[in-house]
Each structure stands twice: as structure tokens, then as C-alpha cells.
PDB file of C-alpha atoms and ligand atoms in Angstrom:
ATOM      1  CA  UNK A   1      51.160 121.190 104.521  1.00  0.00           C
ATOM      2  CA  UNK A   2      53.568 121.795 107.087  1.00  0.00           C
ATOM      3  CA  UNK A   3      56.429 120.260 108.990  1.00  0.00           C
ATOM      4  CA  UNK A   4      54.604 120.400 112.177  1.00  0.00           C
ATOM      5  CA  UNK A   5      51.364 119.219 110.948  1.00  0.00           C
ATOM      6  CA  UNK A   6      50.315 116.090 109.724  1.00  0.00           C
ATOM      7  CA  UNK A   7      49.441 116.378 105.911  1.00  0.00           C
ATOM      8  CA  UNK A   8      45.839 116.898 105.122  1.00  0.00           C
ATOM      9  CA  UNK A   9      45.474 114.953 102.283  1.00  0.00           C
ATOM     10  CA  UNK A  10      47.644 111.252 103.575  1.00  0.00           C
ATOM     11  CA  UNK A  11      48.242 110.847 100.084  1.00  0.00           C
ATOM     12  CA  UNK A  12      50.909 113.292  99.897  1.00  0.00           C
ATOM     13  CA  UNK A  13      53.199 111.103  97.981  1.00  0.00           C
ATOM     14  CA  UNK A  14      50.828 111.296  95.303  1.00  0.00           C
ATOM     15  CA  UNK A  15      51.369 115.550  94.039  1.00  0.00           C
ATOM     16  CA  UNK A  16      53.151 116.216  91.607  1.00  0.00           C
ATOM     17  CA  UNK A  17      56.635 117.192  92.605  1.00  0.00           C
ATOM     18  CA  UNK A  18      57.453 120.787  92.155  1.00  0.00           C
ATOM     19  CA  UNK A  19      59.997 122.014  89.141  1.00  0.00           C
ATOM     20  CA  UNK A  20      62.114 123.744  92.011  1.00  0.00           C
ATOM     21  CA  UNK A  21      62.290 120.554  93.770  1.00  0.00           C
ATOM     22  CA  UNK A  22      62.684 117.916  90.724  1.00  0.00           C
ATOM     23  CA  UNK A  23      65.037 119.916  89.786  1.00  0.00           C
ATOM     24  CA  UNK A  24      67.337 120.308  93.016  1.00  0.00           C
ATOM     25  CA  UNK A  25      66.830 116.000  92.540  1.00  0.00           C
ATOM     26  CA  UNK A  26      68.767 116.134  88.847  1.00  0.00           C
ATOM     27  CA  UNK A  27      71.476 118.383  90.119  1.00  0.00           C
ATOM     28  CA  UNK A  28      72.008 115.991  93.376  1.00  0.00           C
ATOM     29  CA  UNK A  29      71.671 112.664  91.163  1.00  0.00           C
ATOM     30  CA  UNK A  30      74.345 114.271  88.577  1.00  0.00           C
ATOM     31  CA  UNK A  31      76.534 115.264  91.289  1.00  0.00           C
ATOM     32  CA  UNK A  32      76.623 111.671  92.963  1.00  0.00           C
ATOM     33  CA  UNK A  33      77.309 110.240  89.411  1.00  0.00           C
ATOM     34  CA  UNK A  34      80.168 112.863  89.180  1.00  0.00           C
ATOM     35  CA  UNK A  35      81.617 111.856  92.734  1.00  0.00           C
ATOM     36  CA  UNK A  36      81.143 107.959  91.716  1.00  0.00           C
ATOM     37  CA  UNK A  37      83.222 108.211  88.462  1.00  0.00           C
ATOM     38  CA  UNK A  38      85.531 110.677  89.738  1.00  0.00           C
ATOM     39  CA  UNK A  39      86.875 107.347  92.250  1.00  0.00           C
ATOM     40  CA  UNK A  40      88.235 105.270  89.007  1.00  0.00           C
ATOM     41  CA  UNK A  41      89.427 108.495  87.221  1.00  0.00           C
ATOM     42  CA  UNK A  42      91.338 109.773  89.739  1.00  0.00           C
ATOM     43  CA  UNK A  43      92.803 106.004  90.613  1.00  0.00           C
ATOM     44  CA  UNK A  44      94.092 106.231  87.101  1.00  0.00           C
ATOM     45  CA  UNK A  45      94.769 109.570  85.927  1.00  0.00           C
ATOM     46  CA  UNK A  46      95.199 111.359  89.743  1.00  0.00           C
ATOM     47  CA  UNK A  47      98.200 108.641  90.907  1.00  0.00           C
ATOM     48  CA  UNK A  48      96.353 109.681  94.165  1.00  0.00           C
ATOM     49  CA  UNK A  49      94.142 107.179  94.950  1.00  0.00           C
ATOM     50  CA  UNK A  50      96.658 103.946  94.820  1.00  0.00           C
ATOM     51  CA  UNK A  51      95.200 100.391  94.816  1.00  0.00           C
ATOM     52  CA  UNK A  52      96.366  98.767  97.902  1.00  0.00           C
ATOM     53  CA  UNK A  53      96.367  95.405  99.414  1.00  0.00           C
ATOM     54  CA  UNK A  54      95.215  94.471 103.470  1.00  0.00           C
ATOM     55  CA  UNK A  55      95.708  91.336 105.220  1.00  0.00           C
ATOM     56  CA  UNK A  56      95.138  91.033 108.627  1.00  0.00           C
ATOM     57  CA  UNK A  57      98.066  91.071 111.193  1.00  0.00           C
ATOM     58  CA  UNK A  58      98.625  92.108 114.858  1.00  0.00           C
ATOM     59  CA  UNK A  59     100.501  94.444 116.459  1.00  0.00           C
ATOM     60  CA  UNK A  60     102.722  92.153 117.850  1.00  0.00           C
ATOM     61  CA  UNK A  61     103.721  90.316 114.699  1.00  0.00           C
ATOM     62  CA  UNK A  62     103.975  93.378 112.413  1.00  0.00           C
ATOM     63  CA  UNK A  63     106.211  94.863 114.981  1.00  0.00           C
ATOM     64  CA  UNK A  64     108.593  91.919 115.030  1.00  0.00           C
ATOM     65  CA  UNK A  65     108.619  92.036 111.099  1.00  0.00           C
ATOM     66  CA  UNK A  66     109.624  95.923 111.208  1.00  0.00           C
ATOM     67  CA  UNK A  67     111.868  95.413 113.754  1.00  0.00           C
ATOM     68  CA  UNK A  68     113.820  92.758 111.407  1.00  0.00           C
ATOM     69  CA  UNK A  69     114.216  95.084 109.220  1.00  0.00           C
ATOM     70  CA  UNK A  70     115.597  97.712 111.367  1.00  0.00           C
ATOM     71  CA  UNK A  71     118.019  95.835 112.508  1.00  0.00           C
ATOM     72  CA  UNK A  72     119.493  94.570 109.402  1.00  0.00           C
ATOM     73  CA  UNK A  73     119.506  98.203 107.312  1.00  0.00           C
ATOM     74  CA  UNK A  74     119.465 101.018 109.774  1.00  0.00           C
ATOM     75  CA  UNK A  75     121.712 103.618 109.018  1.00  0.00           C
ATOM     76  CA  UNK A  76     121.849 106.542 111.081  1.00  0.00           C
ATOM     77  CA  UNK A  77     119.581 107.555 113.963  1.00  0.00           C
ATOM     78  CA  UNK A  78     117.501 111.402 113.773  1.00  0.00           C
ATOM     79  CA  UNK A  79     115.941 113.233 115.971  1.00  0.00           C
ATOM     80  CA  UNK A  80     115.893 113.505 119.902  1.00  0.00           C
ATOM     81  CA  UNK A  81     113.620 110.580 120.227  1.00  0.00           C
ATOM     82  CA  UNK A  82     116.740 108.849 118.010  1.00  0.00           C
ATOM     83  CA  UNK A  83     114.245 107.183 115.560  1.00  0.00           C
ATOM     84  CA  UNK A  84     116.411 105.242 113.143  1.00  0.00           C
ATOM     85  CA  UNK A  85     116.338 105.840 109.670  1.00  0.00           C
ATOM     86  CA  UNK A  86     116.511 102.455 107.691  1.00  0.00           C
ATOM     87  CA  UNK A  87     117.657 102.064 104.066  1.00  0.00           C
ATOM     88  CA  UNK A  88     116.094  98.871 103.006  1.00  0.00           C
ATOM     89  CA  UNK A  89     117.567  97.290  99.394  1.00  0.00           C
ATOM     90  CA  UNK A  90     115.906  98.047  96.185  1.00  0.00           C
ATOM     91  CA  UNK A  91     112.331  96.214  95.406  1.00  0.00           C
ATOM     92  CA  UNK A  92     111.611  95.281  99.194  1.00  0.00           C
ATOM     93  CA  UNK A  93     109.388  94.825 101.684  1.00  0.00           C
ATOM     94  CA  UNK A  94     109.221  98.312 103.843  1.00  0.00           C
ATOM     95  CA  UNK A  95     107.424  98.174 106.952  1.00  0.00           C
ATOM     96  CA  UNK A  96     105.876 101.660 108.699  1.00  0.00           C
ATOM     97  CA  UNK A  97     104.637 101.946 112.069  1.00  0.00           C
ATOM     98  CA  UNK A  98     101.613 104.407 113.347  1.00  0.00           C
ATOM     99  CA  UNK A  99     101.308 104.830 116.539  1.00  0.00           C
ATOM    100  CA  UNK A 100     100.451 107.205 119.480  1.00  0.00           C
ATOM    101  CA  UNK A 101     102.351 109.750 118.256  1.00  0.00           C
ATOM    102  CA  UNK A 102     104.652 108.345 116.192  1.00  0.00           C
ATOM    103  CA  UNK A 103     106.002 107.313 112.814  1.00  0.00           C
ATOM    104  CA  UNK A 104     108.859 104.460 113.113  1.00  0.00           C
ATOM    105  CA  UNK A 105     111.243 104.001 112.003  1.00  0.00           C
ATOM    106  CA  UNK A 106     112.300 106.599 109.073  1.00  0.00           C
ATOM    107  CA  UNK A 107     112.608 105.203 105.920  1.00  0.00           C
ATOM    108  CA  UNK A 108     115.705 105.913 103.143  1.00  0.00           C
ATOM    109  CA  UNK A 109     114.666 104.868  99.690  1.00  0.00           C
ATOM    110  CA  UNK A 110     115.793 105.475  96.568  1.00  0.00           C
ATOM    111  CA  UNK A 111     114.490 107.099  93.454  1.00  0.00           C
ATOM    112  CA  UNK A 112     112.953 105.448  90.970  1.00  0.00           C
ATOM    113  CA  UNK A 113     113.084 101.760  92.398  1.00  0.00           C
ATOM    114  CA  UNK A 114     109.762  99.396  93.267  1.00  0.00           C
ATOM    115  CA  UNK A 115     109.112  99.027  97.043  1.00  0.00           C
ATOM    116  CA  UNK A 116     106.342  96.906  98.569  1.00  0.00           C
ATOM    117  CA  UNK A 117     105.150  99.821 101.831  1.00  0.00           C
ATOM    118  CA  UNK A 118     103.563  97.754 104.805  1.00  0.00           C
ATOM    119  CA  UNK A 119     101.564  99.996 107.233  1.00  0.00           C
ATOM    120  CA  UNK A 120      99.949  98.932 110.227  1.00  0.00           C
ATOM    121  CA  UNK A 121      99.011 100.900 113.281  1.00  0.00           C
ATOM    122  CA  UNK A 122      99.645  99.303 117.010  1.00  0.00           C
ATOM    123  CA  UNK A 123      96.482 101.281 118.693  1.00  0.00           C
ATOM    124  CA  UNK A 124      93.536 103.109 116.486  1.00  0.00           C
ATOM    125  CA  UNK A 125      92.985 104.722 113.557  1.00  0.00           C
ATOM    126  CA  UNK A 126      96.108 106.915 111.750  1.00  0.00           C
ATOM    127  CA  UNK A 127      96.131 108.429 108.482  1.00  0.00           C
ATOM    128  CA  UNK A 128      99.178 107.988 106.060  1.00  0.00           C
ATOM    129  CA  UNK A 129      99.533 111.653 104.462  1.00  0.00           C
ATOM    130  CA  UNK A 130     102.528 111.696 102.246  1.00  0.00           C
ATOM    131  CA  UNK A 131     103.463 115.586 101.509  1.00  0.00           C
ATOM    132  CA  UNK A 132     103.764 117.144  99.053  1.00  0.00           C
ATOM    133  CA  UNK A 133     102.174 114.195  96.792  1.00  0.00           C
ATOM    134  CA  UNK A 134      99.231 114.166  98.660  1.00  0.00           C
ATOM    135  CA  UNK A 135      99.285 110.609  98.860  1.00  0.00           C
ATOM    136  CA  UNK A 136      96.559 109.361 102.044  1.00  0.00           C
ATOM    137  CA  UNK A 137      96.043 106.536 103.074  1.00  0.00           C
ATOM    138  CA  UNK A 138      93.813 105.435 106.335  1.00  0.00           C
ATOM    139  CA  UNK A 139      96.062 102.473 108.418  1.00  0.00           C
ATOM    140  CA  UNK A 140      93.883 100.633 110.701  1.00  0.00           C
ATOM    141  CA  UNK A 141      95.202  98.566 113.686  1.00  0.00           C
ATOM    142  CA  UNK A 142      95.156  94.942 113.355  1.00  0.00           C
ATOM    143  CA  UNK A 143      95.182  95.462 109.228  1.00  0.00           C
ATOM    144  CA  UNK A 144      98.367  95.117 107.142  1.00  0.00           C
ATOM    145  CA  UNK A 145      98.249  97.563 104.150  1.00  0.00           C
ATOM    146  CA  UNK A 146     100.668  97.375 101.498  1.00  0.00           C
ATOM    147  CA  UNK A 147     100.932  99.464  98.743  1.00  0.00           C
ATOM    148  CA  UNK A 148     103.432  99.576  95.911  1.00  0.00           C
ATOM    149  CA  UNK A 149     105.052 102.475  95.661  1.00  0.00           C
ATOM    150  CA  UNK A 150     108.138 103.871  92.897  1.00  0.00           C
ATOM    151  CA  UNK A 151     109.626 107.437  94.469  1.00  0.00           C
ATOM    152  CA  UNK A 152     109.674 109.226  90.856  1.00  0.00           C
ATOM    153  CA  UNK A 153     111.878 112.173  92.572  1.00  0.00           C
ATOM    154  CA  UNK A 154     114.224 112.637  95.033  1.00  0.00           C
ATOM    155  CA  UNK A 155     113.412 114.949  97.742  1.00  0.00           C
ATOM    156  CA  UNK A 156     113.037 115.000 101.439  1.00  0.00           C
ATOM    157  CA  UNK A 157     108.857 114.160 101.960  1.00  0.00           C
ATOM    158  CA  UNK A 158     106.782 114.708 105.057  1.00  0.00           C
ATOM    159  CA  UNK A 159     104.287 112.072 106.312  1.00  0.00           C
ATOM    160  CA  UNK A 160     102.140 113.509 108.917  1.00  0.00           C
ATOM    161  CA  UNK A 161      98.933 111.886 110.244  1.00  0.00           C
ATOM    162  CA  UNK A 162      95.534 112.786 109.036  1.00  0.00           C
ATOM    163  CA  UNK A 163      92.990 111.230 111.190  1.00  0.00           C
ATOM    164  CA  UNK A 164      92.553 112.409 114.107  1.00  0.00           C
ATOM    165  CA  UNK A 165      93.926 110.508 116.822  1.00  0.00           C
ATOM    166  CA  UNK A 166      94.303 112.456 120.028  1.00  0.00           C
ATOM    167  CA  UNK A 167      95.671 114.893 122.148  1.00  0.00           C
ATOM    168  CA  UNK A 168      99.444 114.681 120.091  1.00  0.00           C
ATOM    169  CA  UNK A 169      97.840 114.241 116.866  1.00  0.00           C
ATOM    170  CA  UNK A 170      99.732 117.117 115.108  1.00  0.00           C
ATOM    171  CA  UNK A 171     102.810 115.737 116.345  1.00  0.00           C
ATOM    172  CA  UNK A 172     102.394 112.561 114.716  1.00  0.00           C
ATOM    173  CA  UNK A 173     104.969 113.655 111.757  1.00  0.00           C
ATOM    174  CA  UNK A 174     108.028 112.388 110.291  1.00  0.00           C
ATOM    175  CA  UNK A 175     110.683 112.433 106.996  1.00  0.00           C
ATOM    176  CA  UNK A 176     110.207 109.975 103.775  1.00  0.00           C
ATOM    177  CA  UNK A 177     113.627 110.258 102.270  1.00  0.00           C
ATOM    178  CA  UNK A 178     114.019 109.493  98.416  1.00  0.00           C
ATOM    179  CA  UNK A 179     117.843 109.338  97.387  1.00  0.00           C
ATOM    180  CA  UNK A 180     119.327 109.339  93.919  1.00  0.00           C
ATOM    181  CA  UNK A 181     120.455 105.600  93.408  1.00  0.00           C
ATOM    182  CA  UNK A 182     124.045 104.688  94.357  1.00  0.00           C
TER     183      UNK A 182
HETATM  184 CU1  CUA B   1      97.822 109.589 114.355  1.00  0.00          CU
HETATM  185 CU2  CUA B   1      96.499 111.515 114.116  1.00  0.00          CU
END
């Protein structure tokens, strides 16, 4: 029997399969049942894969709610595209925007406190990358996801974007700081 050809016998089905092939099957079946379990362990032993929440929103409504908070705790202003850096209070709502090419604003939190982290994007698919924890997340437009998030350390943290997402793509970067609490 061949590729090409159609099989002489049209009960093919019916050999016996081969001990090469049956066992190439076993390896693939353990493998997926490796991949499968490895989703649950990592969610709880990895602090990788975090649980998150989604509601849908728009781009015009999550905007307004970031921009609420940007005007009540921005701090400072950074780079040359002056992107302000907001220190929100202790245990609340943090909102992110993605964006072509853009992370805004920058956000100030501090170590070891409970925040609730809103992401939406206002255009296509972005991917939340936080560096050096490794912590990804896809953000979809017209979805809201929150996770809840406790900085363990402080440290200056990059969040670049991981989905690809056009011509800027690898500019699509920006700071997470984590401060010591005041
Ligand atoms: Cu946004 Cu890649």
C-alpha cells in the first residue's frame, strides 16, 4: 500500500497495526496526558499560569475607567512620549492599556499589597509578558481581564508584548514598578 495508490485490500483498517506504529500511538497519548496535567500543576505549583477573570467591555468605557484613575494618582510622567506613571492605593482596581504600540499608563505599586490588574486592549490581540516572572497573559479587545496580583519583590519589571501585533510590535514595552511600602 502506498500513499499514492488506493489500498488493495479496502479493508485496510482491518491489519493489525504495526509495533513501530502502536507504539509511536502510546508515546503521543502519554505525552498529551503529560501536557493536560501539566495545565493544573503549573496553575498551582508554577504561580505562572494565574486564574483570571473576563467580562466584556469596550474600548471606550475601559478607557474612561483608566483614565479616572490617572487622573486621581498620577505621579510623575517618563519617557519622551510622557506616559504617566500612576500610583494607585493599596488593594485597588489597576487598569492597563494595550494598544498599537503602547502600554499606558505606567503603573507604581507596592510590594507585597493585593491589587485587582484590569487589561483590555483598544484594537487586536496583545500579549501581557511580565519580565522577569514570566507572567503572560493574552488581552483581547473588547474583553476586560482582571487578574489578582501581590508584587512579592520590589524591583523595576518589564512588560513587553508577546503576540504579535504589527509592524512596532517589539516596541510595544514598558516599566511595572514594585516599591517597598511607605
Ligand atoms: Cu502588541 Cu505585539
Amino acid at each position: 500500500m502506498s500513499a499514492i495508490t488506493p489500498p488493495t485490500t479496502r479493508l485496510w483498517w482491518k491489519q493489525p497495526i504495526d509495533r513501530v506504529e502502536g507504539t509511536w500511538i502510546a508515546i503521543a497519548f502519554v505525552w498529551c496526558l503529560v501536557m493536560f496535567f501539566m495545565m493544573p500543576y503549573w496553575h498551582i505549583v508554577g504561580k505562572q499560569n494565574l486564574a483570571n477573570e473576563a467580562y466584556r467591555t469596550t474600548p471606550e468605557r475601559f478607557t474612561q475607567k483608566t483614565q479616572e484613575m490617572v487622573d486621581k494618582y498620577k505621579v510623575r510622567e517618563e519617557t519622551e512620549q510622557k506616559i504617566p506613571v500612576v500610583a494607585p492605593p493599596a488593594g485597588s482596581d489597576v487598569y492597563l492599556i494595550a494598544r498599537l504600540w503602547q502600554w499606558w499608563p505606567m503603573l507604581e505599586l507596592e510590594e507585597g499589597k493585593t491589587y485587582r490588574l484590569h487589561l483590555a486592549s483598544m484594537d487586536w490581540l496583545h500579549g501581557f509578558s511580565l519580565q522577569p516572572e514570566n507572567i503572560n497573559i493574552q488581552v483581547h479587545p473588547n474583553y476586560e481581564h482582571i487578574l489578582t496580583v501581590t508584587p512579592t519583590r520590589a524591583g523595576t519589571y518589564s512588560i513587553i508584548c508577546n503576540e504579535y501585533c504589527g509592524i512596532n510590535h517589539h516596541t510595544m514595552v514598558t516599566r511595572l514598578y514594585v516599591v517597598k511600602p511607605k
